[in-house]
Short mmCIF file of C-alpha atoms in Angstrom, two decimals:
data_model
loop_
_atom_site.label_atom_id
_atom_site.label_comp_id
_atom_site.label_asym_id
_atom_site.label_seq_id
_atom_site.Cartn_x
_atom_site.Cartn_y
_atom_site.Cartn_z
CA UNK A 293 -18.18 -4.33 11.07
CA UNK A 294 -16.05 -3.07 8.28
CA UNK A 295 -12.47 -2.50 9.54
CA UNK A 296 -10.59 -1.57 6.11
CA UNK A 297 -12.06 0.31 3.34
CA UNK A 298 -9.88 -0.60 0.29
CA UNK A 299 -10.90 2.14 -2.24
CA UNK A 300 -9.92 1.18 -6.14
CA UNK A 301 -10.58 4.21 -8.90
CA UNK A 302 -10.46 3.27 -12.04
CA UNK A 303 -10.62 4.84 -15.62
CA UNK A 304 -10.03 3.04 -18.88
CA UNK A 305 -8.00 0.02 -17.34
CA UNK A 306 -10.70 -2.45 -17.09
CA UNK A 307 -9.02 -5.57 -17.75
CA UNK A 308 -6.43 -4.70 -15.18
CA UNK A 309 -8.78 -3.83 -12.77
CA UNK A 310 -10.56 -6.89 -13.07
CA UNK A 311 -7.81 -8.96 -12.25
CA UNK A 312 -6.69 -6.65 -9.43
CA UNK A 313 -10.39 -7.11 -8.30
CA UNK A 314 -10.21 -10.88 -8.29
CA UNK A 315 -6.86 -11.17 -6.32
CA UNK A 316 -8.05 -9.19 -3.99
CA UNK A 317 -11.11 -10.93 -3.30
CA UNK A 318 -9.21 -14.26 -3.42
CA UNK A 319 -8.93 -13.25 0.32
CA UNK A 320 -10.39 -14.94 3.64
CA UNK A 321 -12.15 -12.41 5.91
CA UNK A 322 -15.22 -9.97 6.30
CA UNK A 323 -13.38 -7.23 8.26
CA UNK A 324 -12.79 -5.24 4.98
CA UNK A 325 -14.46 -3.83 1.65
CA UNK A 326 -13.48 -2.75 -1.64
CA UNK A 327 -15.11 -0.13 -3.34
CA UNK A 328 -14.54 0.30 -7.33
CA UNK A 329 -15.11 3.97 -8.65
CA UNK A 330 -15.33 3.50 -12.45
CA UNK A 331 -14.42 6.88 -14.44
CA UNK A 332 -14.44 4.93 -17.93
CA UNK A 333 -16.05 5.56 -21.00
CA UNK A 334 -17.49 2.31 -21.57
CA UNK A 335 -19.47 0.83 -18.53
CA UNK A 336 -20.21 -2.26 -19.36
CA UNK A 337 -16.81 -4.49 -18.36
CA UNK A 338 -17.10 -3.70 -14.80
CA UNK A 339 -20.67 -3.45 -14.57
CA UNK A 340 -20.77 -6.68 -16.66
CA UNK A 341 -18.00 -8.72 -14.60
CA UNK A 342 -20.02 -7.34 -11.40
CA UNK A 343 -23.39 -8.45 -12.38
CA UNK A 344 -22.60 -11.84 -13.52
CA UNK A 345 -19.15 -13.42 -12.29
CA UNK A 346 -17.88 -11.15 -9.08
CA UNK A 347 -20.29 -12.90 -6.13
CA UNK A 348 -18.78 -11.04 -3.20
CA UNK A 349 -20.89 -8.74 -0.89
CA UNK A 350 -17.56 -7.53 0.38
CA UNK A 351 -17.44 -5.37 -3.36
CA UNK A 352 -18.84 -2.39 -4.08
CA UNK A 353 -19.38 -0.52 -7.90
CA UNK A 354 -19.63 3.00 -8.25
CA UNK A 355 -20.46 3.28 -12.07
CA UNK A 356 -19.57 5.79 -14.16
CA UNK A 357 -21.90 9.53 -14.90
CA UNK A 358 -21.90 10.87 -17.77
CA UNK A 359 -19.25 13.22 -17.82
CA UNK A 360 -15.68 12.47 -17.14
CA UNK A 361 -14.77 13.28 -13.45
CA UNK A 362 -11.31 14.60 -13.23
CA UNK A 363 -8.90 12.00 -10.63
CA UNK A 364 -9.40 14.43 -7.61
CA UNK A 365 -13.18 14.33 -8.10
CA UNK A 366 -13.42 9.88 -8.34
CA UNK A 367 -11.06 9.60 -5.79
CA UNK A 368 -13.39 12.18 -3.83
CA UNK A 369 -16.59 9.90 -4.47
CA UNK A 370 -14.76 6.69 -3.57
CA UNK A 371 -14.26 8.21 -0.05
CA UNK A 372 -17.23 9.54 0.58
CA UNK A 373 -18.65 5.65 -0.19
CA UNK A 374 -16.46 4.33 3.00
CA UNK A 375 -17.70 2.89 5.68
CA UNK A 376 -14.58 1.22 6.87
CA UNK A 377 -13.05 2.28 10.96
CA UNK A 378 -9.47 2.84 8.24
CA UNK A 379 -9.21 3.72 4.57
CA UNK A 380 -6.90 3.00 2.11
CA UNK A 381 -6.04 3.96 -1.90
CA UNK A 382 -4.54 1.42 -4.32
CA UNK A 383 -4.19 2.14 -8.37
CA UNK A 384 -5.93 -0.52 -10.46
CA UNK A 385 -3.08 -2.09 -11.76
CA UNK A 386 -2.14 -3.12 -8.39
CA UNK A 387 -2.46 -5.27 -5.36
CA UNK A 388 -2.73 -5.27 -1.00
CA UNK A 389 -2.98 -8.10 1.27
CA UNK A 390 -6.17 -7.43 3.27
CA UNK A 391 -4.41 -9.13 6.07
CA UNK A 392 -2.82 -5.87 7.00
CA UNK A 393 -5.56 -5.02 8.79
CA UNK A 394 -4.21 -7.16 11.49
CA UNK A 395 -0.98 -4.76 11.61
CA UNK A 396 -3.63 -1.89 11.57
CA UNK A 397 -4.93 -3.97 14.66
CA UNK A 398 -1.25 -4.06 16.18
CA UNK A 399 -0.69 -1.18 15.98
CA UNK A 400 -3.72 0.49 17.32
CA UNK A 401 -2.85 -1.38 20.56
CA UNK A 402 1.04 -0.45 20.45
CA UNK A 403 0.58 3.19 19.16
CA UNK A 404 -3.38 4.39 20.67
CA UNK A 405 -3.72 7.75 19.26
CA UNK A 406 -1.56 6.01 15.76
CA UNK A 407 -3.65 7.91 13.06
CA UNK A 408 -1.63 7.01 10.10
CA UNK A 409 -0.18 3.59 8.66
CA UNK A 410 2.18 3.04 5.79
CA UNK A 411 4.29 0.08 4.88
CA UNK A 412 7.01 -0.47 1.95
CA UNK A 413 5.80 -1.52 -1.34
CA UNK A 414 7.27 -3.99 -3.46
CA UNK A 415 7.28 -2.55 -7.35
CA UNK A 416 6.33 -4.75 -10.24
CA UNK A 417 5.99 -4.12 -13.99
CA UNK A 418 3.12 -6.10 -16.01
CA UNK A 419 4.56 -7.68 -18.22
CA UNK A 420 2.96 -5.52 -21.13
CA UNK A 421 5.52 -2.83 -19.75
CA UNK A 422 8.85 -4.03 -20.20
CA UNK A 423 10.09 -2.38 -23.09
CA UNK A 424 13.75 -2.68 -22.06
CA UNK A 425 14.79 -4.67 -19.04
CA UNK A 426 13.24 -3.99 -15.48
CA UNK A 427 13.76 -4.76 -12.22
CA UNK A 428 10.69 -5.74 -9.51
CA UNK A 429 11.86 -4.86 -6.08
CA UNK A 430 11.34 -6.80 -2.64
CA UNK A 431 11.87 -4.59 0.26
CA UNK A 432 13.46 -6.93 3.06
CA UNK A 433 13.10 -5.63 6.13
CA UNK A 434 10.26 -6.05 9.28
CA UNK A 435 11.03 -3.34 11.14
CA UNK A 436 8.03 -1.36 12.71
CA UNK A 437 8.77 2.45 13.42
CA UNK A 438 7.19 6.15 14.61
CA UNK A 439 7.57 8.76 12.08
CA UNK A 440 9.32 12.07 13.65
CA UNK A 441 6.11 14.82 12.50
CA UNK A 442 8.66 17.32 12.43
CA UNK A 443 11.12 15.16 10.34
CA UNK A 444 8.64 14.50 8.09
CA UNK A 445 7.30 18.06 7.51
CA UNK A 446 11.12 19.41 6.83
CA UNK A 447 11.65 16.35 4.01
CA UNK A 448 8.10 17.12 3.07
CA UNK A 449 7.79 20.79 2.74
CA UNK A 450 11.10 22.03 3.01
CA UNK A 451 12.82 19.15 0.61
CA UNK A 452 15.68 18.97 3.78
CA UNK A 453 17.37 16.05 2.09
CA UNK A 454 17.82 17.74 -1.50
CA UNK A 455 16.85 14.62 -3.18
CA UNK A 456 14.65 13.78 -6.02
CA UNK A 457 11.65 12.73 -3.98
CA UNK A 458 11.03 12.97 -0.26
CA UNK A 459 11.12 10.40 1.91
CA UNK A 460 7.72 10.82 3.31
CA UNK A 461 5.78 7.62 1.97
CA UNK A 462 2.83 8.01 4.32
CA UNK A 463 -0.29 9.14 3.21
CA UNK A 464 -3.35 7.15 1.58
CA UNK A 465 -2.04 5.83 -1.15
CA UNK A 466 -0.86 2.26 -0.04
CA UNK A 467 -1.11 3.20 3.37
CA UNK A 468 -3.95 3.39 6.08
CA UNK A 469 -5.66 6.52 7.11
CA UNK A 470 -7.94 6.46 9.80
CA UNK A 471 -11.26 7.64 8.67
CA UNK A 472 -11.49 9.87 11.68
CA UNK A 473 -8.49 11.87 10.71
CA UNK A 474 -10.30 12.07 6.55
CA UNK A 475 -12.72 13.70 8.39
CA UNK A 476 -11.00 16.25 10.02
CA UNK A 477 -8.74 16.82 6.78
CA UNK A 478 -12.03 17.29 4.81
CA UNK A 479 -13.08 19.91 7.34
CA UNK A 480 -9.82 21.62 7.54
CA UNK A 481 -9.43 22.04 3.92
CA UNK A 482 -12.55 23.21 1.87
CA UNK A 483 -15.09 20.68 2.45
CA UNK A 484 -12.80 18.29 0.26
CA UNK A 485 -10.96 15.49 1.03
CA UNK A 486 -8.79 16.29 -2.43
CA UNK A 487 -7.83 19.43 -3.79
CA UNK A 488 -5.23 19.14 -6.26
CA UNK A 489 -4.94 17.15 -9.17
CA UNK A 490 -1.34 15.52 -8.07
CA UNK A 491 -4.09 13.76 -5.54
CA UNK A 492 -1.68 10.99 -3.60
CA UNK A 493 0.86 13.75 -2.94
CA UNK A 494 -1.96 16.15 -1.70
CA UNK A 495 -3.31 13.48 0.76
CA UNK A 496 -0.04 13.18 1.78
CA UNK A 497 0.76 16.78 2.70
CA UNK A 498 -2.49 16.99 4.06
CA UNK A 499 -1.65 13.59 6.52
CA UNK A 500 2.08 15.25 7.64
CA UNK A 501 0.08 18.44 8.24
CA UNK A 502 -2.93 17.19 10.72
CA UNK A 503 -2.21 13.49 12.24
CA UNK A 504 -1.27 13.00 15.68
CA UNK A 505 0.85 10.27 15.00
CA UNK A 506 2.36 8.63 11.96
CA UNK A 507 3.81 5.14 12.00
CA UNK A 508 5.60 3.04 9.17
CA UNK A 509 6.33 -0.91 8.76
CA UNK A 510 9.18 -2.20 6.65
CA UNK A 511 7.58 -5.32 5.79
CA UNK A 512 5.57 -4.58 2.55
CA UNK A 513 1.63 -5.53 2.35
CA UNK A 514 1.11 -4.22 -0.91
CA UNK A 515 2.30 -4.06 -4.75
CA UNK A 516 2.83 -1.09 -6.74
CA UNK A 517 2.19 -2.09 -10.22
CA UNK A 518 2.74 -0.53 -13.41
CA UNK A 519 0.75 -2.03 -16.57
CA UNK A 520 1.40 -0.36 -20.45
CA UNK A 521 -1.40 1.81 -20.02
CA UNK A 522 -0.11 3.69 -16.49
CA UNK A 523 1.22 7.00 -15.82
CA UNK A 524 4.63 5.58 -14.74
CA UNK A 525 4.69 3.85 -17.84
CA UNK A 526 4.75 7.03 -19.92
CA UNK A 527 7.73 8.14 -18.56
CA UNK A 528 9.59 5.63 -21.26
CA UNK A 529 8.64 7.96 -23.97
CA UNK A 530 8.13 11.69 -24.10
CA UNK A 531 5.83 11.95 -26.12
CA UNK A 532 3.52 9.63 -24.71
CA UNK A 533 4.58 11.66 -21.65
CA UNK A 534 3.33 14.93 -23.00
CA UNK A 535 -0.02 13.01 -24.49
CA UNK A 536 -0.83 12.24 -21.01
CA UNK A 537 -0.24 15.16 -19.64
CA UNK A 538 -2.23 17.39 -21.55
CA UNK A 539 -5.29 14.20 -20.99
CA UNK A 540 -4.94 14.74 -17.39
CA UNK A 541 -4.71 18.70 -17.43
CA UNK A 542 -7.85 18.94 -19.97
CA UNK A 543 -9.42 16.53 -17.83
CA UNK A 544 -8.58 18.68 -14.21
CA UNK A 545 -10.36 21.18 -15.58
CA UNK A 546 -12.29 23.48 -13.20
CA UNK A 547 -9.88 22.67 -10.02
CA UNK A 548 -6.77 23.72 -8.97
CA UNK A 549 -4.51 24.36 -12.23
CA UNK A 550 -1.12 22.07 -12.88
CA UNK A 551 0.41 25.54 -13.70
CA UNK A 552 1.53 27.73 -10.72
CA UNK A 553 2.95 31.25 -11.95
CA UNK A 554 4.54 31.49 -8.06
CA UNK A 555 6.25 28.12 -9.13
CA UNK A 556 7.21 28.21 -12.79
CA UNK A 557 8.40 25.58 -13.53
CA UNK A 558 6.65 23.60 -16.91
CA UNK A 559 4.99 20.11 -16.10
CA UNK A 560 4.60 19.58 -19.95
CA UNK A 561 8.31 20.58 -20.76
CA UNK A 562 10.25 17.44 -22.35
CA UNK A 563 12.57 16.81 -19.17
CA UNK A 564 9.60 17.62 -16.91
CA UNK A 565 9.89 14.88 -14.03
CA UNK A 566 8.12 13.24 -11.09
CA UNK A 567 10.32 15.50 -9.27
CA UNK A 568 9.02 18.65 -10.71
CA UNK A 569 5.43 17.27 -10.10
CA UNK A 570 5.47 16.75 -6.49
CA UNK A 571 7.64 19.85 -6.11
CA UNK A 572 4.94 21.75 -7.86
CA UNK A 573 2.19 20.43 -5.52
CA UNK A 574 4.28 20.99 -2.15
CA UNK A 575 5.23 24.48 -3.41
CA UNK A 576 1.26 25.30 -3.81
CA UNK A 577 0.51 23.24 -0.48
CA UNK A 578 2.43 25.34 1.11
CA UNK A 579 1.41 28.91 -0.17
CA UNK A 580 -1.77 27.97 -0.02
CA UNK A 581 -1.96 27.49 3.38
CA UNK A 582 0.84 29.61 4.99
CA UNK A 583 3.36 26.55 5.34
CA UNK A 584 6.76 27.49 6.11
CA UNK A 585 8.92 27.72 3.44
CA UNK A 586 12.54 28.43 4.59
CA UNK A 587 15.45 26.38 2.90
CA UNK A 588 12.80 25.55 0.12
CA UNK A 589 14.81 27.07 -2.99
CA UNK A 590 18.20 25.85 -2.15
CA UNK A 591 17.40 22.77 -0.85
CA UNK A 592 14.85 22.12 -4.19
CA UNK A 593 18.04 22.90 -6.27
CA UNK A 594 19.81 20.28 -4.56
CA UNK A 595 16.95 17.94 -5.59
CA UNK A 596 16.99 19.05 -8.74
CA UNK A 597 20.37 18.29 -9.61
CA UNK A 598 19.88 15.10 -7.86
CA UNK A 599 17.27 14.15 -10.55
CA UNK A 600 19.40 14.72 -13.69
CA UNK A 601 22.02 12.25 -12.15
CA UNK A 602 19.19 9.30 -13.17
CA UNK A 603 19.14 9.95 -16.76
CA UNK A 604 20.10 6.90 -19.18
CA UNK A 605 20.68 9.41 -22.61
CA UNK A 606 22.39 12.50 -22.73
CA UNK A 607 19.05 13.33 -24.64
CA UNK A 608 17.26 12.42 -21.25
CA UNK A 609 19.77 14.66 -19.56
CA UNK A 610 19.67 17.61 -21.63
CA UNK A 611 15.98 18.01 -21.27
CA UNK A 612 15.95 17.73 -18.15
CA UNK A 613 18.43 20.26 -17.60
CA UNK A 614 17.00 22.66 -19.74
CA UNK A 615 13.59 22.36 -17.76
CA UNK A 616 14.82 23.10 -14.15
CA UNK A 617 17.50 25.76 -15.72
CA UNK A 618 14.39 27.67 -17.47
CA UNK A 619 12.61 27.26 -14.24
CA UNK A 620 14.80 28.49 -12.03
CA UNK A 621 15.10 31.16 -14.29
CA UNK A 622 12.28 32.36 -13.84
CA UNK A 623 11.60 31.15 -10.25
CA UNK A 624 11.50 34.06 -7.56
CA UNK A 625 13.49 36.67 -9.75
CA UNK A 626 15.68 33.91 -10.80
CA UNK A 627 17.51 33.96 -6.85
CA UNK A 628 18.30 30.23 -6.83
CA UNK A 629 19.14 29.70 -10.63
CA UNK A 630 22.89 29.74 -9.52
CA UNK A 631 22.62 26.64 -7.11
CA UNK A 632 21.61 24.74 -9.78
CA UNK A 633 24.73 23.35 -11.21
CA UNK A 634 24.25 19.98 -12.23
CA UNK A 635 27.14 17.44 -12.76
CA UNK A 636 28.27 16.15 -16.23
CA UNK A 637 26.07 13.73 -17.94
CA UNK A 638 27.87 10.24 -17.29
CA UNK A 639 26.31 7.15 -19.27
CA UNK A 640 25.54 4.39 -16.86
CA UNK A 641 27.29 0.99 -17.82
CA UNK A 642 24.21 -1.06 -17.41
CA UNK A 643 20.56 -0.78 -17.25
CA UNK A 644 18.82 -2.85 -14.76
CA UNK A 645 20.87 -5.72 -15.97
CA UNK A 646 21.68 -7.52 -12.64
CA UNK A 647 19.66 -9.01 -10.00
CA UNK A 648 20.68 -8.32 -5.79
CA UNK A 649 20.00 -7.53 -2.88
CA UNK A 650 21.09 -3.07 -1.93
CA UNK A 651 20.32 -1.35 1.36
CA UNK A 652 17.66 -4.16 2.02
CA UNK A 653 15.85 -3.93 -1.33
CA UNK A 654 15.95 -7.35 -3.24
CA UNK A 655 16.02 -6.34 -6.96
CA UNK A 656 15.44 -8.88 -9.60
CA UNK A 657 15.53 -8.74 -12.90
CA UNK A 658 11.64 -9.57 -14.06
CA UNK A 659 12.28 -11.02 -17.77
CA UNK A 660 11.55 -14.73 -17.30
CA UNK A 661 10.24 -14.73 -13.59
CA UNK A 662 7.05 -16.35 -13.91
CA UNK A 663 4.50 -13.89 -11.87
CA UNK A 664 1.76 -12.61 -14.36
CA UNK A 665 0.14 -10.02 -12.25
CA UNK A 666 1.25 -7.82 -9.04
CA UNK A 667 -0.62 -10.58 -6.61
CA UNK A 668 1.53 -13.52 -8.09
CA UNK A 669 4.61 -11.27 -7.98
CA UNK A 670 3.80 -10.41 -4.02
CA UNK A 671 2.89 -13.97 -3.10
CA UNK A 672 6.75 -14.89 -4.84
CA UNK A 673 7.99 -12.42 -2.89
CA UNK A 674 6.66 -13.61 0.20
CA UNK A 675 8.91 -16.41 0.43
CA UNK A 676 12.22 -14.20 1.08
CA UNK A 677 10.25 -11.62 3.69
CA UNK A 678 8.93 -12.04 7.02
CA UNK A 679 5.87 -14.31 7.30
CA UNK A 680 2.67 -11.77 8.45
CA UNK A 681 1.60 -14.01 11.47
CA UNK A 682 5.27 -13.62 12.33
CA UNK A 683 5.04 -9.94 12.31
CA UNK A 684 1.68 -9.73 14.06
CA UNK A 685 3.26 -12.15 16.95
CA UNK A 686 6.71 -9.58 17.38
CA UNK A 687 8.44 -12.57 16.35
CA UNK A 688 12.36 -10.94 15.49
CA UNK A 689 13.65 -14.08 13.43
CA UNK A 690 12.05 -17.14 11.46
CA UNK A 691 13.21 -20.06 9.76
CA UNK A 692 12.34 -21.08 6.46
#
């Protein structure tokens, strides 16, 4: 029986993929499956690496058609392939341990109506995307915890904390979703189990909005990677930025459009941000489907100001502020345009110069550290965190 339905879309990344592929099924077990949804242009390295050097029955291709399929619409085709009691999302440039099925197993016997699973990453960059120095993070803790629903719809739809991204990490996308609850999401909203094109922070509202309950693990089971080629990536350069953009809006074409007139606020502005993208799919989530919206426009120009505070130019900054202050301009007959009232550009003294532990998060700097890939990076990291048999026992301390 398949427990865990890994699901792995892919588009242009091959070579990444491949290796993320082969760490993967480096694992022991038969309780889980990965299916690969290729959206590249060329076919052949996955259907070639399949076919003659990838022996695993546990794998599963979905090759590519003939036209490019937007992200919402591969990430749609990967689900519908799962067979799996549990589903989960991972990018192709990075990693899970398929033993987290045994804290799925936990914690369907701790929490029985539990519905939705996340756990703390730990964050990597490939070493093809380290243009200036970078830190990998190791989050520390073990802890094992219910999320409040209501908490998490006020952080989540109302931005409550007035920072630059909710806290509200469950969802899909290196979490666990039980397929059960898919199903009702896909029946709740349009026959889909995607809508919008920001498609991990859709799933997410979607997963505040309909589970029964939500719980979260501070001991991380997978890695969030970022190779050259990735979105996150991008973000070192505008104009690779604004390349990407318009490639992923020309490619969305025919769904649910990256510009909201109700929310007007430019995704392909120079200091557009991660911020403004996930505030621009909450903001349609919400209208869309009659969400409350109260404290949303202050509480959004709290976040806002938050994000200009992590700029490393006073180029960086300017943009930025220009963005939000033309937005907010425009936003709702300009109403909230005088909360915004960001503080003075201050240049930090370093850049992800020095290694440490902050707030349980073990940051280390990744120039000379000798993992290659995200799996090397999470099996180094394993040897400061809690060991998973540990975890799956209750155990509260261990030796090394």
């Amino acid at each position: 029986m398949v427990y865990l339905t890994v699901c792995l879309p892919t588009r242009n990344r091959q070579a990444y993929c491949i290796k993320t592929i082969e760490a993967v099924a480096a694992a022991d077990g038969d309780d889980f499956e990965v299916i690969v949804a290729d959206n590249s242009d060329d076919p052949a390295p996955l259907a070639d690496f399949f076919a003659t050097t990838l022996k695993d029955s546990r794998f599963r291709l979905i090759p590519p058609v003939p036209a490019v399929l937007s992200m919402v619409d591969n990430w749609e085709r990967a689900l519908e392939e799962a067979q799996g009691r549990w589903i989960s999302v991972i990018g192709d440039d990075d990693f899970i341990d398929t033993r987290v099925t045994g804290l799925i197993r936990r914690l369907e016997v701790l929490h029985r109506d539990v519905d939705a699973i996340n756990w703390d990453c730990m964050i990597y960059q490939w070493p093809d995307n380290r243009p200036t120095s970078t830190l990998a993070s190791i989050p520390m803790s073990s802890g094992i915890s219910v999320h409040p629903k209501q908490t998490l719809a006020d952080r989540l739809f109302r931005w409550s904390e007035g920072k630059r991204r909710p806290s509200v990490g469950i969802g899909i996308y290196h979490g666990a979703v039980r397929k059960s609850l898919m199903q009702r999401i896909r029946a709740s909203y349009g026959d889909r189990y995607f809508e919008h094109p920001v498609v991990d922070w859709d799933n997410t509202c979607k997963v505040v909005a309909q589970a029964t309950r939500m719980v979260h693990c501070d001991r991380p089971f997978s890695v969030l990677g970022a190779c050259l080629a990735s979105n996150s990536a991008a973000s070192h350069s505008r104009e690779v930025m604004k390349q990407r953009l318009e490639a992923f809006e020309r490619e969305s074409k025919g769904g649910i459009d990256l510009v909201q007139p109700e929310f007007p606020f430019s995704l392909i502005d120079p200091g557009a941000s991660v911020c403004l993208t996930i505030a621009t799919l909450t903001a349609w989530f919400c209208r869309t489907y009659a969400i409350d919206l109260t404290g949303f426009g202050p509480n959004f120009a709290s976040a806002a100001m938050d994000e200009c505070k992590y700029c490393y130019t006073r180029e960086e900054y300017d943009a930025k502020v220009s963005c939000f202050e033309r937005g907010f301009a425009l936003w709702e007959g300009g109403q909230w345009a005088s909360l915004f009232k960001p503080a003075p550009f201050v240049a930090p003294k370093t850049v992800n110069e020095l290694s440490g532990l902050s707030d349980d998060m073990l940051h280390i700097r990744e120039t000379g550290i000798a993992p290659a890939t995200p799996a090397e990076f999470y099996r180094f990291g394993e040897n400061a965190i809690m060991p998973v048999e540990h975890l799956l026992a209750g155990t509260k301390v261990f030796a090394l």
